[in-house]
Coordinates of C-alpha atoms and ligand atoms in Angstrom, one line a residue:
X250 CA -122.5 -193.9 26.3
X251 CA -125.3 -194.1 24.5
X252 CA -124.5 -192.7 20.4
X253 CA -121.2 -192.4 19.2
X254 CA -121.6 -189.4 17.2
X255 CA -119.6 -186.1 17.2
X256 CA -120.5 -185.5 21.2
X257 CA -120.9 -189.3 22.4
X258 CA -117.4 -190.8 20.6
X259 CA -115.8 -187.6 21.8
X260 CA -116.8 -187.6 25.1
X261 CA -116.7 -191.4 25.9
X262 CA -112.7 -191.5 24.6
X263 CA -112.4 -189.0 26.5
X264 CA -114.3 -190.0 29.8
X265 CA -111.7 -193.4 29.0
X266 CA -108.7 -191.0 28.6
X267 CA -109.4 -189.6 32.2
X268 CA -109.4 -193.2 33.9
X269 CA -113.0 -194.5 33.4
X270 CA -114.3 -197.6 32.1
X271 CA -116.5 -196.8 29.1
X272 CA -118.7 -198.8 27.2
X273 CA -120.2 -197.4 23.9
X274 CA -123.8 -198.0 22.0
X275 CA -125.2 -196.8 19.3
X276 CA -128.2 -198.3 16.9
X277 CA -126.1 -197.7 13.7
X278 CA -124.5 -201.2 13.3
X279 CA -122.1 -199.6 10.5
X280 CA -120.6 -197.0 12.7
X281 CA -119.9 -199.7 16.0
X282 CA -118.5 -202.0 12.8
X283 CA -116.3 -199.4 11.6
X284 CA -114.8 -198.4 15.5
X285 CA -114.7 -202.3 16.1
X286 CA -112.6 -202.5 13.2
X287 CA -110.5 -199.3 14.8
X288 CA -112.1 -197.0 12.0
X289 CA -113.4 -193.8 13.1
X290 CA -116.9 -192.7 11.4
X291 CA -115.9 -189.0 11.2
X292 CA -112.9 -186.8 11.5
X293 CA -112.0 -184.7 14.5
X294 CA -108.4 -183.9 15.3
X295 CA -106.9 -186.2 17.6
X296 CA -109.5 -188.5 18.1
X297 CA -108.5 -191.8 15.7
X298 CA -105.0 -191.9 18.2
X299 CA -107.1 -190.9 21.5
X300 CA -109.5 -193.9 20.7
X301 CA -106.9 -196.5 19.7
X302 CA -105.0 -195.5 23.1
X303 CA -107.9 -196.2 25.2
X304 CA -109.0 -199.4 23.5
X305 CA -105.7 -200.6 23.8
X306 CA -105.4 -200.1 27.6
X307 CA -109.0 -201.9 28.1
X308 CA -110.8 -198.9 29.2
X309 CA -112.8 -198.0 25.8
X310 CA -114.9 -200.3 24.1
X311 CA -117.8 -200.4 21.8
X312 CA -121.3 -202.8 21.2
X313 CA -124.0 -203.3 19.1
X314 CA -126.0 -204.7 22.1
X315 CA -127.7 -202.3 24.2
X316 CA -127.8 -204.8 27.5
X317 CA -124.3 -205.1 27.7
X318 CA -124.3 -200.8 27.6
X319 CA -126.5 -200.5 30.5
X320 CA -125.9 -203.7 32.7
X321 CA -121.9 -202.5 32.6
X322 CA -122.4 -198.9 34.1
X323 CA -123.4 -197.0 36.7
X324 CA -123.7 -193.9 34.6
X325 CA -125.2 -194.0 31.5
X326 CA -125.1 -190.9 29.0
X327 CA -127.5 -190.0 26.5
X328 CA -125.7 -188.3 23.7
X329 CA -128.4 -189.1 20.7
X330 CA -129.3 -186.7 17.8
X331 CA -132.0 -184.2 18.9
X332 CA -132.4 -182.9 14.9
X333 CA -134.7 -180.2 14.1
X334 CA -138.3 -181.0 13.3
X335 CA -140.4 -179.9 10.2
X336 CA -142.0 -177.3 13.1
X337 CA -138.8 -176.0 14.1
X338 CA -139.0 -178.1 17.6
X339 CA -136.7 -180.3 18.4
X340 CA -137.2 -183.8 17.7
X341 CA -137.1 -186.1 20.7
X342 CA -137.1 -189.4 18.9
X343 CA -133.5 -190.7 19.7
X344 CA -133.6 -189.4 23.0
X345 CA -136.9 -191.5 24.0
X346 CA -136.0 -194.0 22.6
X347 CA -132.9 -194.3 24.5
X348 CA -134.9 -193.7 27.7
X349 CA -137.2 -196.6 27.1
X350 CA -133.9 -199.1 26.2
X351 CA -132.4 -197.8 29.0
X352 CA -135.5 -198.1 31.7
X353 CA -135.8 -202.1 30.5
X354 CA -132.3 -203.0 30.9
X355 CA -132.1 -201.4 34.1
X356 CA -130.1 -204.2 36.8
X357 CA -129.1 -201.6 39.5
X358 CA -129.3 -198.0 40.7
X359 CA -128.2 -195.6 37.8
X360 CA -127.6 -192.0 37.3
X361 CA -128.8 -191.1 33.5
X362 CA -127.6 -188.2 32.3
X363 CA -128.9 -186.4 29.0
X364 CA -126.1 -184.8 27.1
X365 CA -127.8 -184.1 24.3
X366 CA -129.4 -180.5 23.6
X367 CA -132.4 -180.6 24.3
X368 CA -135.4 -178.2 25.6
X369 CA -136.5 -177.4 28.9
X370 CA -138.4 -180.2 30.7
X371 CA -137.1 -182.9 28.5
X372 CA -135.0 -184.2 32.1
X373 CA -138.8 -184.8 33.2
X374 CA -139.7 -186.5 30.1
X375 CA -136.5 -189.2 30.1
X376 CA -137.4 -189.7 33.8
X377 CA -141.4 -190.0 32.8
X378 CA -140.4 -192.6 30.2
X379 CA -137.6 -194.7 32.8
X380 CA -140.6 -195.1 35.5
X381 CA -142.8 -196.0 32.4
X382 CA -141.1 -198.9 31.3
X383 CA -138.7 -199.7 34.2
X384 CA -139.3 -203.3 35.3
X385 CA -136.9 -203.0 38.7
X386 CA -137.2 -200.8 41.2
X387 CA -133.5 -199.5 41.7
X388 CA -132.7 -196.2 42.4
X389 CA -132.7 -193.7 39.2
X390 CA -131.8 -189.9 38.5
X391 CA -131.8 -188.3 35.5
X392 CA -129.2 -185.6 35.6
X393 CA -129.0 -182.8 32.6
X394 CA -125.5 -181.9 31.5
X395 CA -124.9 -180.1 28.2
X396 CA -122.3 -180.4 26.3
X397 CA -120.5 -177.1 25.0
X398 CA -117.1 -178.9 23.2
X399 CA -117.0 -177.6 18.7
X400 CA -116.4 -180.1 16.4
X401 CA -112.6 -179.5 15.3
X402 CA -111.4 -178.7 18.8
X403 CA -113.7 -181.2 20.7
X404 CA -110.8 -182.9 22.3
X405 CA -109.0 -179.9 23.6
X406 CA -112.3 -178.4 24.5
X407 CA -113.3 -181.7 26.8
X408 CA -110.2 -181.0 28.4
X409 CA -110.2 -177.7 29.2
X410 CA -114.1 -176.6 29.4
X411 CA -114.8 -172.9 30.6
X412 CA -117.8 -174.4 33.3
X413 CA -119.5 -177.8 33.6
X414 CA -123.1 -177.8 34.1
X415 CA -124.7 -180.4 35.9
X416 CA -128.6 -179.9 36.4
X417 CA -129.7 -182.6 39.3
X418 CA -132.2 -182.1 42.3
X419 CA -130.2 -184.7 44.2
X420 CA -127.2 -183.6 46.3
X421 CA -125.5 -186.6 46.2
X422 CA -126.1 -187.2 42.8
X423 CA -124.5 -184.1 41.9
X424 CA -121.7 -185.1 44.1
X425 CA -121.1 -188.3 41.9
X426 CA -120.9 -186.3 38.8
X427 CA -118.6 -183.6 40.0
X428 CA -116.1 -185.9 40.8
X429 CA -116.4 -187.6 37.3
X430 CA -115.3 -184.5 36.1
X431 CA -113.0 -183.6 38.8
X432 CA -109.6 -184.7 37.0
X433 CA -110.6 -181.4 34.6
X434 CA -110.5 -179.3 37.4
X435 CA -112.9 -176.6 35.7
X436 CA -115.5 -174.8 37.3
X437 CA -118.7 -176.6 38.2
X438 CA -122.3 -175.3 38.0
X439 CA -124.7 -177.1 39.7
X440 CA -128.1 -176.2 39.2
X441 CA -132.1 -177.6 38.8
X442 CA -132.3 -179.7 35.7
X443 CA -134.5 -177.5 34.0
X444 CA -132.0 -174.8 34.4
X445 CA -129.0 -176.4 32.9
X446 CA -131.0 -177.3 29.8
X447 CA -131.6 -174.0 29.6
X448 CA -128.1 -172.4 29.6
X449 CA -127.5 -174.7 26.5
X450 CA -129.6 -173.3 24.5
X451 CA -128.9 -170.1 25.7
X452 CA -125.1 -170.4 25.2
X453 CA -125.7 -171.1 21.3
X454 CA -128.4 -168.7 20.7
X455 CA -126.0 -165.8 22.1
X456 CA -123.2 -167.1 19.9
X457 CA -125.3 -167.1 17.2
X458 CA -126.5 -163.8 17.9
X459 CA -123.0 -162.7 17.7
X460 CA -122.3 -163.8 14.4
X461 CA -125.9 -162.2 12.7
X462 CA -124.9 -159.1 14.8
X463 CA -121.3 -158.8 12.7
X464 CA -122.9 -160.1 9.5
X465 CA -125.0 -157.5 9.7
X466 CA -122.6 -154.6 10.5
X467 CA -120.0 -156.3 7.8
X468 CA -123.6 -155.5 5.3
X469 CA -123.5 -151.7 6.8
X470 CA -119.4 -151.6 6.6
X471 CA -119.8 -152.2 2.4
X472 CA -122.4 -149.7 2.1
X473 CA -120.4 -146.9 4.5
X474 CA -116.9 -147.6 3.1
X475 CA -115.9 -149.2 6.8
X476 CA -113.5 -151.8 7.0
X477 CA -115.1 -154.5 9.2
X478 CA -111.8 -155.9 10.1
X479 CA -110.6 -153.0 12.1
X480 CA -114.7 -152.6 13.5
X481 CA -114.2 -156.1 14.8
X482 CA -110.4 -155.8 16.2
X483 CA -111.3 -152.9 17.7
X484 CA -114.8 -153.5 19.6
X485 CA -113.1 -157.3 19.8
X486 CA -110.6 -155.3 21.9
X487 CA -112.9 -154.6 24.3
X488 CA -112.8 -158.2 27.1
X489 CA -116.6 -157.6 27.4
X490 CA -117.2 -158.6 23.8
X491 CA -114.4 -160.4 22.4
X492 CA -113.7 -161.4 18.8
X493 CA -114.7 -164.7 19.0
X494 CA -117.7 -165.6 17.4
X495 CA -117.6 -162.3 16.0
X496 CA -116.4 -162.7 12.3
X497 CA -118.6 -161.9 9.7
X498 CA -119.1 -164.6 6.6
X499 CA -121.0 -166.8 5.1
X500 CA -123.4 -167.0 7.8
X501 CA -123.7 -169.6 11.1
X502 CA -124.4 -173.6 10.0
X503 CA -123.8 -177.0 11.5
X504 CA -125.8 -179.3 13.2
X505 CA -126.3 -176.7 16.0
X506 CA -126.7 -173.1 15.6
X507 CA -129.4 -173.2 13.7
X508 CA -131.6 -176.0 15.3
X509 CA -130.9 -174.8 18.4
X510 CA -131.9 -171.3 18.0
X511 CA -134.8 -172.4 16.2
X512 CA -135.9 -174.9 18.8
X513 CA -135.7 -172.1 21.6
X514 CA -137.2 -169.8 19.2
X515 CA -140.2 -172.7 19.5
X516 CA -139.9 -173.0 23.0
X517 CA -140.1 -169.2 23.7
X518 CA -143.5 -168.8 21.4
X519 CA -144.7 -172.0 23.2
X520 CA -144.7 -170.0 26.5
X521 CA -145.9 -166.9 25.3
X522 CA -142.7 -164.7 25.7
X523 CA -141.8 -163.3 21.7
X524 CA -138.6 -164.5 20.4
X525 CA -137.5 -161.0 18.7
X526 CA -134.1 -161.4 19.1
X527 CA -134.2 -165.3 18.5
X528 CA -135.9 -164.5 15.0
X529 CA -133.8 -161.4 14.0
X530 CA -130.7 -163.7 14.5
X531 CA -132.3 -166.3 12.1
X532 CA -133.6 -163.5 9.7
X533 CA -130.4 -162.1 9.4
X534 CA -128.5 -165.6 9.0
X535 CA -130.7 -166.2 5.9
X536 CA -130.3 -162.6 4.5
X537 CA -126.0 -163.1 5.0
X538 CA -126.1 -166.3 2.5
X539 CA -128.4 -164.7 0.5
X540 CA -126.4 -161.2 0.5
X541 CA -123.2 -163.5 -0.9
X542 CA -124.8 -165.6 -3.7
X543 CA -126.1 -161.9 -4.4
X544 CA -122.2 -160.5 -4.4
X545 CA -121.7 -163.0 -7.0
X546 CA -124.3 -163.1 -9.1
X547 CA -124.1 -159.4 -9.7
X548 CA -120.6 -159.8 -11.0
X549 CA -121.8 -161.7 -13.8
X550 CA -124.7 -159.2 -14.4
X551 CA -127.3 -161.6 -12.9
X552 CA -126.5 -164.3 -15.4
X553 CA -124.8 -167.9 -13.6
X554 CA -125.6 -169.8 -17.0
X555 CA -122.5 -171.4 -17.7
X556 CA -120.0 -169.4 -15.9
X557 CA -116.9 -171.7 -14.6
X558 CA -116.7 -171.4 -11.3
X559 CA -114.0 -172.7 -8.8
X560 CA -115.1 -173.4 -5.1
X561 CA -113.3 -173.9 -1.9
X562 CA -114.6 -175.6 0.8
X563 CA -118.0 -177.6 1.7
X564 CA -118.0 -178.6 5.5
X565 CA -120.0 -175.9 7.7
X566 CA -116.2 -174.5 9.5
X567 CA -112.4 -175.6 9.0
X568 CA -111.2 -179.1 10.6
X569 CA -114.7 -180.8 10.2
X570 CA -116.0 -183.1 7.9
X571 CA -119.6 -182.4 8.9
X572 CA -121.8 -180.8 6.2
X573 CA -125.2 -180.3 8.5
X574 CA -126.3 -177.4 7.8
X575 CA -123.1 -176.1 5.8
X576 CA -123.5 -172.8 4.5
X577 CA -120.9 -173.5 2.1
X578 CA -122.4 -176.0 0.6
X579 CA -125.9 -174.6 0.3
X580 CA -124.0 -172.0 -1.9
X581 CA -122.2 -174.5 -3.9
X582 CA -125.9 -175.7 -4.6
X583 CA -127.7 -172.3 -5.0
X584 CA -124.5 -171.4 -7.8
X585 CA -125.2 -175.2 -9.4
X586 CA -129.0 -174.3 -9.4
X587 CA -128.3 -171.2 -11.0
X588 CA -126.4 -172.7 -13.9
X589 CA -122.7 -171.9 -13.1
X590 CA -120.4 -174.9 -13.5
X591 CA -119.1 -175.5 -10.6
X592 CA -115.8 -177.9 -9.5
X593 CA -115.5 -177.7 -5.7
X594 CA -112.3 -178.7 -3.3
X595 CA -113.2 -179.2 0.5
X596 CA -109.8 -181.0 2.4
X597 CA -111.9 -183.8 3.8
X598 CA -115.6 -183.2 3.8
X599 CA -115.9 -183.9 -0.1
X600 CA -117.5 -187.9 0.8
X601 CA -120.3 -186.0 2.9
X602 CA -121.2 -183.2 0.7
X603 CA -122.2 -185.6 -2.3
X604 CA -123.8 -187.9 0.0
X605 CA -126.2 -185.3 0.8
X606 CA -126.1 -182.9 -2.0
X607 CA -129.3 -182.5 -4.5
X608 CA -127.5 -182.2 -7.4
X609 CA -124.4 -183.2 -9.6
X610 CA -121.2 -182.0 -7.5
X611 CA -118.3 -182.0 -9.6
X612 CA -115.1 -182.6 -7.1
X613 CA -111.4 -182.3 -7.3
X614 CA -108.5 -183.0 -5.2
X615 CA -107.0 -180.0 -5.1
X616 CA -107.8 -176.0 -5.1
X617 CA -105.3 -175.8 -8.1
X618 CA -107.4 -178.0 -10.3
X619 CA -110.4 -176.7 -9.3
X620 CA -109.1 -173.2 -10.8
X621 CA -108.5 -174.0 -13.9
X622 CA -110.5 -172.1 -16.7
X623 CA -112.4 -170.2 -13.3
X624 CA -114.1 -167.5 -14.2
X625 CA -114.3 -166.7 -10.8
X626 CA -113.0 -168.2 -7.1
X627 CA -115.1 -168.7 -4.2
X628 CA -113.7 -169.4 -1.2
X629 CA -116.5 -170.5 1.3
X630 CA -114.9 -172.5 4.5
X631 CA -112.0 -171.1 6.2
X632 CA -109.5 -174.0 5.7
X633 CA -105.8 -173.4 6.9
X634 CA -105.3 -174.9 3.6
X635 CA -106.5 -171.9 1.7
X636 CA -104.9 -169.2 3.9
X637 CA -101.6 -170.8 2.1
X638 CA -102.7 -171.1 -1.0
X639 CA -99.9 -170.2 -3.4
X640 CA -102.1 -167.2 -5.5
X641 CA -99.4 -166.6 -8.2
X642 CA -100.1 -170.1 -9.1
X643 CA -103.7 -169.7 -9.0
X644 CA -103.6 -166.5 -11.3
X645 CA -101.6 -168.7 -13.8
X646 CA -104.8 -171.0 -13.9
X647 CA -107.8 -169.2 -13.8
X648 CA -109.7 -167.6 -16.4
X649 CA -110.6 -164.7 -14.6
X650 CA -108.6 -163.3 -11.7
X651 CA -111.8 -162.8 -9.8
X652 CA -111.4 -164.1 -5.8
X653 CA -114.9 -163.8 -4.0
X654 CA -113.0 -164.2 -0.4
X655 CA -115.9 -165.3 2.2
X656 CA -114.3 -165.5 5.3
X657 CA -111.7 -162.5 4.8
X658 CA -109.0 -164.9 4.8
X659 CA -107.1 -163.7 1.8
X660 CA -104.3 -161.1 2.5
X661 CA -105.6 -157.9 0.0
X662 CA -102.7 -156.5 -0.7
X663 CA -101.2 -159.6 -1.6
X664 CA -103.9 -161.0 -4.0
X665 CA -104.2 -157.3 -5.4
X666 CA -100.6 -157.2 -6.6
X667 CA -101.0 -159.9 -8.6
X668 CA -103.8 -158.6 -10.4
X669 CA -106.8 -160.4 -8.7
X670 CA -110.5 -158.4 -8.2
X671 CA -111.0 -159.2 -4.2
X672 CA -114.5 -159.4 -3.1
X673 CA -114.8 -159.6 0.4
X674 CA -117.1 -159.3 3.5
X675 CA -117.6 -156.1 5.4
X676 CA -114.9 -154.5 3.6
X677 CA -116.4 -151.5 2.1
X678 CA -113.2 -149.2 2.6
X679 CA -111.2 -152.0 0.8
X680 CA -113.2 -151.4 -2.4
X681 CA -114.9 -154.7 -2.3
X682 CA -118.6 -152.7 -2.1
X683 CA -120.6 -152.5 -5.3
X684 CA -122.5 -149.8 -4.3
X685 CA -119.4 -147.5 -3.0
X686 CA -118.9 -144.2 -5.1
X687 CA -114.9 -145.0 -4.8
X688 CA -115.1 -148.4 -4.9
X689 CA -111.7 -149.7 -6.5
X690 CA -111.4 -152.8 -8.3
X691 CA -115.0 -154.0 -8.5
Ligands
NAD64 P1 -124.7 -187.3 15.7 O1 -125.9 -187.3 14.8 O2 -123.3 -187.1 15.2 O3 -124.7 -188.6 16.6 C1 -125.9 -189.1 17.2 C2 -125.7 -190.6 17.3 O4 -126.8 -191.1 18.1 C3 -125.8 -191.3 16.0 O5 -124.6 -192.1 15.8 C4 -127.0 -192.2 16.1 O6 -127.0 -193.4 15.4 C5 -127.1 -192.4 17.6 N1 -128.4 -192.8 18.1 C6 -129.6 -192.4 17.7 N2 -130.6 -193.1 18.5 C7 -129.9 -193.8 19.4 C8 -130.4 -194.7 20.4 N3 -131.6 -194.8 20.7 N4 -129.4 -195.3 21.1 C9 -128.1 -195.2 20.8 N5 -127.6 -194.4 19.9 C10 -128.5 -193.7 19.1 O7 -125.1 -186.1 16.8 P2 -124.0 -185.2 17.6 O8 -123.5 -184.1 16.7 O9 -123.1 -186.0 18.3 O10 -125.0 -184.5 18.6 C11 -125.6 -185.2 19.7 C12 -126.3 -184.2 20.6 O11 -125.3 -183.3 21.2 C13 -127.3 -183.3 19.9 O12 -128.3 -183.1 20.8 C14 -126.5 -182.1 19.6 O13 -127.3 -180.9 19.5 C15 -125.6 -182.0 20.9 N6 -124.4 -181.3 20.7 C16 -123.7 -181.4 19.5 C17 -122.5 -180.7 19.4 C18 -121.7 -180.9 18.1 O14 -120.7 -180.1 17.9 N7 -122.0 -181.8 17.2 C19 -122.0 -179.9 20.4 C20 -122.7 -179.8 21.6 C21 -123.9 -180.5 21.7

């Protein structure tokens, strides 16, 4: 396995868990230290005990040396960041370098198989580079197969995928790889490489599209005096559409959605087919953070200077500590910017947000301390934690009893009877719209 990042350390324990030998590589010295040392470099449910299983039985284990990767398998996976670039494209970088390790250690026949997201042709590009700087002559074929677990249910989603996809043009190739993942006993696509690396991207650019489309009806639902909660149950209801991925927000984030559609976005005006759709579900992302910073500047007429404000969550989504992209934490920052004084609580993803943020984050270790004095509460990730959150103690603390509820997480009624202002998303019939002649409580 070449990278042990969110897709590489997930799937290797797992490929381990199922019976296979794995070997793991990854350039970052640190992060093979830290696993060598049975410390895992990020948090995802279940993986810290999966890991320390595997190792323990013999079939997991992890180098620094590249040789010792590639000479021990006969299937080596690319699972390297594929970042967005300052065009918009995706950035190859990791993935050619790992070709060109990979085609000068060759020492037998391999199947290399590109996990990472990347865009069409790039299974031509790996096997451009291997032939490049191959010094053997064994038997190679690159094989595409996109990876669709989400951080905070990667394990369970390895498991139990809906499909694998394997792109290959050789049978018996293809034949290798579906029994790898036999033991999962899921539905198998086999396809043309260029293919599979297609229905990645166009797997997260529908999900994404999904979001932008509720976002934007949540924005119609405040003006209208619509609840967008009973707009999503109900068209949820219907099994062509389903309510997942169909919550409005904050807006999509991580270290997908938005690269990806952006990189196909790319791709599209590269072939001359216009990426309407791809940009309106971008446009619209941009326009749902913005509409939220807007909610809460306008409750303090415009001016942030000084206003104490208590924030809950950083990481992009609940049960992740990754920050890529968050659009929590690009609020925290815009409010920061702004001049409000900010003290945030994330459960775990506190480490990563300073590491990346611009500016002075001030963090506390719990939501309780982070209220005290608020003038108003933002919640911005939706952590189980703050679906519990005790709110008679939080009136006790805050300034303000002013709750700027992000994710609709907060039960109304509940908060309202203790004397809290709501401000949701989408919930014009709720009162929570500005703009709405009976608005209540705004
Ligand atoms: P990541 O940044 O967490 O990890 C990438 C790892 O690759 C890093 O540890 C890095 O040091 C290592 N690396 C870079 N160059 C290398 C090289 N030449 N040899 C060996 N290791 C190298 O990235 P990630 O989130 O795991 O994503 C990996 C790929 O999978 C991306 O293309 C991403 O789009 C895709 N993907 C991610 C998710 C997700 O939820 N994170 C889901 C599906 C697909």
């Amino acid at each position: 396995m070449f990278g042990v990042g969110y897709v590489g350390l997930v799937t290797g324990a797992c490929f381990a868990e199922l019976g296979n030998d794995v070997i793991c590589f990854d350039t970052d010295v640190r992060k093979i230290a830290m696993l060598e040392r049975s410390e895992v470099p990020f948090y995802e449910p279940g993986l810290a005990e999966m890991i320390a299983r595997n190792v323990a039985a013999g079939r997991l284990s992890f180098t620094a040396d590249p040789k010792v990767a590639v000479e021990g398998s006969d299937i080596v996976f690319i699972a390297v960041g594929t970042p967005m670039s300052d065009t918009g494209h995706a950035d190859l970088t990791y993935v050619r370098q790992a070709a060109v390790t990979i085609a000068k250690l060759l020492n037998g026949p391999k199947i290399i198989v590109n996990k990472s997201t990347v865009p069409v042709e790039t299974g031509d590009v790996v096997a451009g580079l291997i032939e490049e700087y191959r010094t053997t002559h064994y038997d190679v074929s690159v094989v595409s197969n996109p990876e669709f677990v989400r951080e905070g249910s990667a394990i369970s989603d390895f498991m139990s995928p809906d499909r694998i996809v394997l792109g290959t043009a050789d049978p018996e190739v293809g034949e290798t790889m579906r029994l790898l993942y036999a033991p999962l006993n899921a539905p198998v696509i086999l396809t043309n490489v260029r293919t599979a690396e297609m229905i990645k991207y166009a797997a997260n650019a529908f999900l994404a599209a999904k979001v932008s489309f509720i976002n934007e009806i949540s924005r119609l639902c405040e003006k209208l005096g619509a609840d967008v909660i009973d707009v999503v149950t109900a068209v949820g209801a219907d099994h062509r559409i389903g309510t997942t991925f169909f919550q409005p927000g904050l807006g999509f984030g991580g270290s997908c959605f938005p690269k990806d559609v952006m990189a196909l976005r790319r791709i599209s005006e590269k072939s001359g087919v216009e990426p309407h759709m791809l940009r309106a579900v971008l446009d619209t992302n941009e326009q749902q953070q913005d509409h939220c910073m807007q909610k809460i500047e306008r409750h303090f007429g415009g001016d942030l200077a000084g206003r104490r404000i208590a924030f809950l969550g950083l990481s992009f989504k609940a049960n992740t500590d990754d920050v890529r992209e968050s659009p929590s934490l690009r609020l925290a920052v815009r409010l920061i910017e702004a001049g409000a004084r900010v003290t945030a609580h994330d459960p775990i993803a506190v480490e990563n947000a300073k590491a990346v943020t611009p500016v002075e984050l001030e963090c506390v270790d719990s939501p309780y301390a982070a209220a005290e004095g608020a003038e108003a509460l933002v919640i911005a990730t939706e952590w189980n934690d703050y679906r519990e959150l005790d709110l008679g103690r939080l009136r006790e603390l805050v300034a303000q009893p002013v709750l700027f509820d992000l994710r609709n997480i907060i039960r109304l009624d509940d908060a309202r009877k203790l004397g809290f202002q709501v401000v949701g998303v989408g919930r014009g019939s709720q009162g929570t719209a500005s703009a709405l002649p009976q608005a209540r409580g705004v």
